[in-house]
């Protein structure tokens, strides 16, 4: 007889070997909080939406702009800011809608493969949102740098002074440092996500690949 | 209304709990982890219960949700570090009609199954539950032919583990 069939024979008679859970225990269980990864993905995603919105509100509020950039280029920055906000809130709305749609689709009663793919899709939506924000952050910084160089006399003269005092190389170096710093932030954020979702979805991704392999 | 729902759920789950226990046994290796997974499955079942229309048997519906939870949603909690294995916790054989030799063999079988990955365990579970390949393919979301091929490979793998 095949090994597995031996197990099968015993399997059916095996119902008495488990400690039986009582009705009261089940009642208390269903009122406990779930630790499922879907719940964590939801929580983290909401935090992400909130976080990036707070950043953009703080970063581009009127008062902050005036203080940081001075009166001279205030109007320019304000205009950029308005465009920024229109794009930003449209995108946020679209992402939240997509996220909600994907999240709603997750159901434990579908097939295992479908369930996994729905979860991964939900998570991808948020990842795209994060990348969008990083890109937006980088582009925004570059645009502002451009405006400062061209329209802000104080900033331009500062750059000119660096240039005159220490030469062209130092100016390049300063700009290089700014860009390098931005790159560093991007890498840090990327690593942070790798870590969070790696912990959360490591097992799921592995099992998903395993299932996909069967159907290759 | 919702109290009725709760009552009916609790009663049906209590009557069908062995199928959940069996899944927990395949996917965990210790009493704490077993209870932890059992609880998470119960929560997921309760969450999905309003959508359960009774088109299938409660047990069929329940094992699907339970398998999905074990494979997909569940993360072992770090607080339960297990040192006790099932060997000491459960007697695999409750009836006396089995002899020691067979009991020993079954123990080895369970140990062998423990070495499989999550997906393979699911296939083993469905096989042990006597599900046909149509149902296996629907449950996991893979094609029927490939489910059959995979099952044969698993049998071979188990044989190799048991007779190295």
Coordinates of C-alpha atoms in Angstrom, one line a residue:
Chain A
X1 CA 0.0 0.0 0.0
X2 CA 1.2 3.5 -0.7
X3 CA 2.4 5.4 2.3
X4 CA -0.1 8.2 1.9
X5 CA -3.0 5.8 1.8
X6 CA -1.9 4.4 5.1
X7 CA -2.2 7.9 6.5
X8 CA -5.5 8.4 4.8
X9 CA -6.9 5.4 6.6
X10 CA -5.8 6.7 9.9
X11 CA -6.8 10.3 9.0
X12 CA -10.5 9.6 9.0
X13 CA -10.5 8.0 12.3
X14 CA -8.4 10.6 13.8
X15 CA -11.1 13.0 14.9
X16 CA -10.8 12.1 18.6
X17 CA -7.3 13.0 19.1
X18 CA -7.8 16.8 19.2
X19 CA -8.6 18.8 22.3
X20 CA -12.1 19.9 21.5
X21 CA -12.9 23.6 21.6
X22 CA -16.1 24.5 23.4
X23 CA -18.8 26.9 22.2
X24 CA -17.7 29.5 24.8
X25 CA -14.2 29.4 23.5
X26 CA -15.4 30.0 20.0
X27 CA -17.5 33.0 21.2
X28 CA -14.5 34.6 22.8
X29 CA -12.3 33.8 19.7
X30 CA -14.5 35.6 17.2
X31 CA -14.2 38.7 19.3
X32 CA -10.5 38.7 19.4
X33 CA -8.5 40.7 16.9
X34 CA -7.1 39.2 13.8
X35 CA -3.4 39.2 13.1
X36 CA -3.8 38.5 9.4
X37 CA -1.4 40.2 7.0
X38 CA -4.3 41.8 5.2
X39 CA -5.1 43.8 8.2
X40 CA -1.5 44.9 8.5
X41 CA -1.4 45.9 4.9
X42 CA -4.5 48.0 5.4
X43 CA -3.1 49.7 8.4
X44 CA 0.3 50.4 6.8
X45 CA -1.4 51.7 3.6
X46 CA -3.6 54.1 5.5
X47 CA -0.5 55.4 7.4
X48 CA 1.3 55.8 4.1
X49 CA -1.5 57.9 2.5
X50 CA -1.7 60.0 5.7
X51 CA 2.1 60.4 5.9
X52 CA 2.7 61.6 2.3
X53 CA -0.2 64.0 2.6
X54 CA 1.1 65.5 5.8
X55 CA 4.5 65.9 4.2
X56 CA 3.1 67.7 1.2
X57 CA 0.9 70.0 3.3
X58 CA 3.9 70.9 5.6
X59 CA 6.3 71.2 2.8
X60 CA 4.2 73.4 0.5
X61 CA 2.1 75.5 2.9
X62 CA 2.1 79.3 2.1
X63 CA 3.8 80.4 5.2
X64 CA 6.6 77.8 4.9
X65 CA 7.2 78.8 1.3
X66 CA 7.5 82.5 2.1
X67 CA 9.8 81.9 5.0
X68 CA 12.0 79.5 3.1
X69 CA 12.2 81.1 -0.3
X70 CA 11.6 84.8 0.5
X71 CA 9.3 87.2 -1.2
X72 CA 11.1 87.5 -4.5
X73 CA 10.2 84.1 -5.9
X74 CA 7.1 83.6 -3.7
X75 CA 4.7 84.0 -6.6
X76 CA 6.6 81.5 -8.8
X77 CA 6.6 78.9 -6.1
X78 CA 3.0 79.5 -5.3
X79 CA 2.1 78.9 -8.9
X80 CA 4.1 75.7 -8.9
X81 CA 2.5 74.7 -5.7
X82 CA -1.0 75.1 -7.1
X83 CA -0.2 72.9 -10.0
X84 CA 1.5 70.5 -7.6
X85 CA -1.6 70.3 -5.4
X86 CA -4.0 69.7 -8.3
X87 CA -1.9 66.8 -9.6
X88 CA -1.3 65.5 -6.2
X89 CA -4.9 65.4 -4.9
X90 CA -6.1 63.9 -8.2
X91 CA -3.6 61.2 -8.0
X92 CA -4.3 60.5 -4.3
X93 CA -8.0 60.2 -5.1
X94 CA -7.3 57.8 -7.9
X95 CA -5.0 55.7 -5.7
X96 CA -7.3 55.6 -2.8
X97 CA -10.1 54.4 -5.1
X98 CA -7.9 51.7 -6.7
X99 CA -6.7 50.6 -3.3
X100 CA -10.2 50.4 -1.9
X101 CA -11.4 48.4 -4.9
X102 CA -8.5 46.0 -4.6
X103 CA -8.9 45.7 -0.9
X104 CA -12.6 44.9 -1.2
X105 CA -11.9 42.2 -3.6
X106 CA -9.8 40.2 -1.1
X107 CA -11.9 37.3 0.0
X108 CA -10.8 34.1 1.8
X109 CA -13.4 32.2 -0.1
X110 CA -11.8 32.4 -3.5
X111 CA -9.1 30.1 -4.7
X112 CA -5.8 30.3 -2.9
X113 CA -4.1 31.6 -6.0
X114 CA -6.7 34.3 -6.6
X115 CA -6.5 35.3 -3.0
X116 CA -2.8 35.7 -3.1
X117 CA -2.9 37.6 -6.4
X118 CA -5.5 40.0 -5.0
X119 CA -3.4 40.7 -1.9
X120 CA -0.3 41.3 -4.0
X121 CA -2.3 43.7 -6.3
X122 CA -3.5 45.7 -3.3
X123 CA 0.0 46.0 -2.0
X124 CA 1.3 47.0 -5.4
X125 CA -1.2 49.9 -5.6
X126 CA 0.4 51.4 -2.5
X127 CA 3.9 50.8 -3.7
X128 CA 3.1 52.7 -6.9
X129 CA 1.7 55.5 -4.8
X130 CA 4.9 55.6 -2.8
X131 CA 7.0 55.7 -6.0
X132 CA 4.8 58.4 -7.4
X133 CA 5.5 60.5 -4.3
X134 CA 9.2 59.9 -4.4
X135 CA 9.3 60.9 -8.1
X136 CA 7.1 63.9 -7.4
X137 CA 9.4 64.9 -4.6
X138 CA 12.5 64.7 -6.8
X139 CA 10.9 66.5 -9.7
X140 CA 9.5 69.2 -7.4
X141 CA 12.9 69.8 -5.8
X142 CA 14.6 70.1 -9.2
X143 CA 12.0 72.5 -10.4
X144 CA 12.3 74.7 -7.4
X145 CA 16.1 74.6 -7.7
X146 CA 15.7 75.7 -11.3
X147 CA 13.4 78.6 -10.3
X148 CA 15.8 79.6 -7.6
X149 CA 18.8 79.7 -9.9
X150 CA 17.0 81.7 -12.5
X151 CA 14.7 84.0 -10.6
X152 CA 16.0 84.3 -7.1
X153 CA 18.7 87.0 -7.1
X154 CA 19.9 86.2 -3.6
X155 CA 20.2 82.5 -4.3
X156 CA 21.8 83.2 -7.7
X157 CA 24.3 85.6 -6.2
X158 CA 25.1 83.1 -3.5
X159 CA 25.8 80.5 -6.2
X160 CA 27.8 83.1 -8.1
X161 CA 29.8 83.8 -5.0
X162 CA 30.6 80.2 -4.4
X163 CA 31.7 80.0 -8.0
X164 CA 33.9 83.1 -7.9
X165 CA 35.4 82.3 -4.5
X166 CA 36.2 78.7 -4.9
X167 CA 35.8 77.9 -8.5
X168 CA 33.5 75.9 -10.7
X169 CA 34.3 72.6 -9.2
X170 CA 33.0 73.5 -5.8
X171 CA 29.7 74.7 -7.3
X172 CA 29.4 71.4 -9.1
X173 CA 30.2 69.6 -5.9
X174 CA 27.6 71.5 -3.9
X175 CA 24.9 70.6 -6.4
X176 CA 26.3 67.0 -6.5
X177 CA 25.9 66.8 -2.7
X178 CA 22.3 68.0 -3.0
X179 CA 21.5 65.4 -5.6
X180 CA 23.4 62.7 -3.7
X181 CA 21.4 63.5 -0.6
X182 CA 18.2 63.1 -2.6
X183 CA 19.4 59.7 -3.9
X184 CA 20.2 58.6 -0.4
X185 CA 16.7 59.5 0.8
X186 CA 15.2 57.5 -2.1
X187 CA 17.3 54.5 -1.3
X188 CA 16.5 54.7 2.4
X189 CA 12.8 54.7 1.6
X190 CA 13.1 51.9 -0.8
X191 CA 15.0 49.8 1.8
X192 CA 12.4 50.6 4.4
X193 CA 9.7 49.2 2.1
X194 CA 11.7 46.2 1.2
X195 CA 11.9 45.5 4.9
X196 CA 8.3 46.1 5.9
X197 CA 6.8 44.2 3.1
X198 CA 9.5 41.6 3.1
X199 CA 8.5 40.7 6.7
X200 CA 4.8 40.9 5.9
X201 CA 4.7 39.2 2.5
X202 CA 7.7 37.0 2.4
X203 CA 5.8 33.8 3.0
X204 CA 3.0 34.8 0.8
X205 CA 5.2 35.6 -2.1
X206 CA 7.1 32.4 -1.7
X207 CA 3.9 30.3 -1.7
X208 CA 2.5 32.3 -4.7
X209 CA 5.6 31.5 -6.7
X210 CA 5.2 27.9 -5.7
X211 CA 1.7 27.8 -7.0
X212 CA 2.6 29.5 -10.2
X213 CA 5.4 27.0 -10.7
X214 CA 2.8 24.1 -10.7
X215 CA 1.0 25.6 -13.6
X216 CA 4.0 26.5 -15.7
Chain B
X1 CA -30.5 38.8 13.9
X2 CA -26.8 39.1 14.3
X3 CA -27.0 37.1 17.5
X4 CA -28.7 34.3 15.6
X5 CA -26.0 34.5 13.0
X6 CA -23.4 34.2 15.8
X7 CA -25.2 31.3 17.4
X8 CA -25.5 29.4 14.2
X9 CA -21.9 30.0 13.3
X10 CA -20.6 28.9 16.7
X11 CA -22.6 25.8 16.7
X12 CA -21.6 24.8 13.2
X13 CA -17.9 25.5 13.8
X14 CA -18.0 23.5 17.0
X15 CA -19.5 20.5 15.2
X16 CA -17.0 20.8 12.3
X17 CA -13.9 21.8 14.3
X18 CA -11.9 18.7 13.5
X19 CA -11.3 19.7 9.9
X20 CA -9.7 22.9 11.2
X21 CA -7.7 21.0 13.7
X22 CA -6.4 18.8 11.0
X23 CA -5.2 21.7 9.0
X24 CA -3.6 23.2 12.0
X25 CA -1.7 20.0 12.6
X26 CA -0.3 20.0 9.1
X27 CA 0.8 23.6 9.2
X28 CA 2.1 24.0 12.7
X29 CA 4.3 22.0 15.0
X30 CA 3.4 22.7 18.6
X31 CA 0.4 23.3 20.8
X32 CA 0.7 27.1 21.0
X33 CA 1.1 27.5 17.3
X34 CA -1.8 25.1 16.7
X35 CA -4.1 27.2 18.9
X36 CA -2.8 30.4 17.4
X37 CA -3.6 29.3 13.9
X38 CA -6.9 27.8 15.0
X39 CA -7.9 31.2 16.4
X40 CA -6.9 33.1 13.3
X41 CA -8.9 30.7 11.1
X42 CA -11.9 31.1 13.4
X43 CA -11.7 34.9 13.0
X44 CA -11.4 34.6 9.2
X45 CA -14.3 32.2 9.1
X46 CA -16.5 34.5 11.2
X47 CA -15.6 37.4 8.9
X48 CA -16.5 35.5 5.8
X49 CA -19.6 33.8 7.4
X50 CA -22.2 36.5 6.3
X51 CA -21.3 35.5 2.7
X52 CA -21.7 31.8 3.3
X53 CA -25.1 31.0 1.7
X54 CA -25.2 27.3 2.3
X55 CA -24.6 26.4 -1.3
X56 CA -21.9 24.1 -0.2
X57 CA -21.6 22.2 3.0
X58 CA -20.3 24.2 6.0
X59 CA -17.3 21.9 6.2
X60 CA -16.4 22.4 2.5
X61 CA -16.6 26.1 2.9
X62 CA -14.7 26.1 6.1
X63 CA -11.7 24.1 4.9
X64 CA -11.3 26.5 2.0
X65 CA -11.1 29.5 4.2
X66 CA -8.9 27.6 6.6
X67 CA -6.4 26.6 4.0
X68 CA -6.3 30.1 2.6
X69 CA -5.7 31.4 6.0
X70 CA -2.9 28.9 6.7
X71 CA -1.2 29.4 3.4
X72 CA -1.8 33.1 2.8
X73 CA -2.8 35.3 5.7
X74 CA -1.3 33.7 8.7
X75 CA 2.0 34.9 10.1
X76 CA 3.5 32.9 13.0
X77 CA 3.4 35.1 16.0
X78 CA 6.8 35.6 17.4
X79 CA 5.7 35.2 21.0
X80 CA 5.0 31.5 20.8
X81 CA 8.3 29.8 20.6
X82 CA 7.6 26.1 20.5
X83 CA 9.7 23.5 22.0
X84 CA 7.0 20.9 22.4
X85 CA 6.3 18.9 19.3
X86 CA 3.2 17.0 18.4
X87 CA 4.7 13.8 19.4
X88 CA 4.2 14.4 23.0
X89 CA 1.0 16.4 22.5
X90 CA -1.3 14.2 20.5
X91 CA -1.8 10.5 20.3
X92 CA -2.2 10.0 16.6
X93 CA -4.1 6.8 17.2
X94 CA -6.9 6.7 19.6
X95 CA -8.4 3.3 18.9
X96 CA -6.7 0.3 20.2
X97 CA -7.1 -1.7 17.0
X98 CA -3.8 -0.3 15.8
X99 CA -0.6 -1.9 16.7
X100 CA 2.6 -0.2 17.7
X101 CA 4.3 -0.8 14.5
X102 CA 1.6 1.0 12.6
X103 CA 1.6 3.8 15.0
X104 CA 5.3 4.3 14.6
X105 CA 4.9 4.3 10.9
X106 CA 2.2 7.0 11.0
X107 CA 4.3 9.1 13.2
X108 CA 7.0 9.0 10.6
X109 CA 4.4 9.8 7.9
X110 CA 3.4 13.0 9.8
X111 CA 7.0 14.0 10.2
X112 CA 7.6 13.5 6.5
X113 CA 4.5 15.6 5.6
X114 CA 5.8 18.3 7.9
X115 CA 8.9 18.7 5.7
X116 CA 6.7 19.6 2.7
X117 CA 6.1 23.2 1.7
X118 CA 2.8 25.0 2.3
X119 CA 1.4 24.3 -1.1
X120 CA 2.3 20.6 -1.0
X121 CA 0.7 20.3 2.4
X122 CA -2.5 21.7 1.0
X123 CA -2.5 19.1 -1.7
X124 CA -1.8 16.4 0.8
X125 CA -4.7 17.7 3.0
X126 CA -7.1 17.7 0.0
X127 CA -6.0 14.2 -0.9
X128 CA -6.4 12.9 2.6
X129 CA -9.9 14.4 2.6
X130 CA -10.7 12.4 -0.5
X131 CA -11.3 15.5 -2.7
X132 CA -11.3 14.9 -6.4
X133 CA -9.0 16.7 -8.7
X134 CA -11.7 19.0 -9.9
X135 CA -12.2 20.3 -6.4
X136 CA -8.5 20.4 -5.7
X137 CA -7.9 22.5 -8.8
X138 CA -10.7 24.9 -7.8
X139 CA -9.6 25.3 -4.3
X140 CA -6.0 26.1 -5.1
X141 CA -6.6 27.8 -8.4
X142 CA -4.4 25.6 -10.5
X143 CA -5.3 23.4 -13.5
X144 CA -6.6 19.9 -12.9
X145 CA -3.9 18.2 -14.9
X146 CA -1.2 20.0 -13.1
X147 CA -2.7 19.3 -9.7
X148 CA -2.6 15.6 -10.6
X149 CA 1.0 15.8 -11.8
X150 CA 2.0 17.7 -8.7
X151 CA 0.2 15.2 -6.4
X152 CA 2.2 12.3 -8.0
X153 CA 5.4 14.2 -7.4
X154 CA 4.5 14.7 -3.8
X155 CA 3.9 11.0 -3.4
X156 CA 7.3 10.4 -4.8
X157 CA 8.9 13.0 -2.6
X158 CA 7.3 11.5 0.5
X159 CA 8.5 8.0 -0.5
X160 CA 12.0 9.4 -0.8
X161 CA 11.8 11.1 2.6
X162 CA 10.5 7.9 4.2
X163 CA 12.9 5.5 2.4
X164 CA 16.1 7.4 1.9

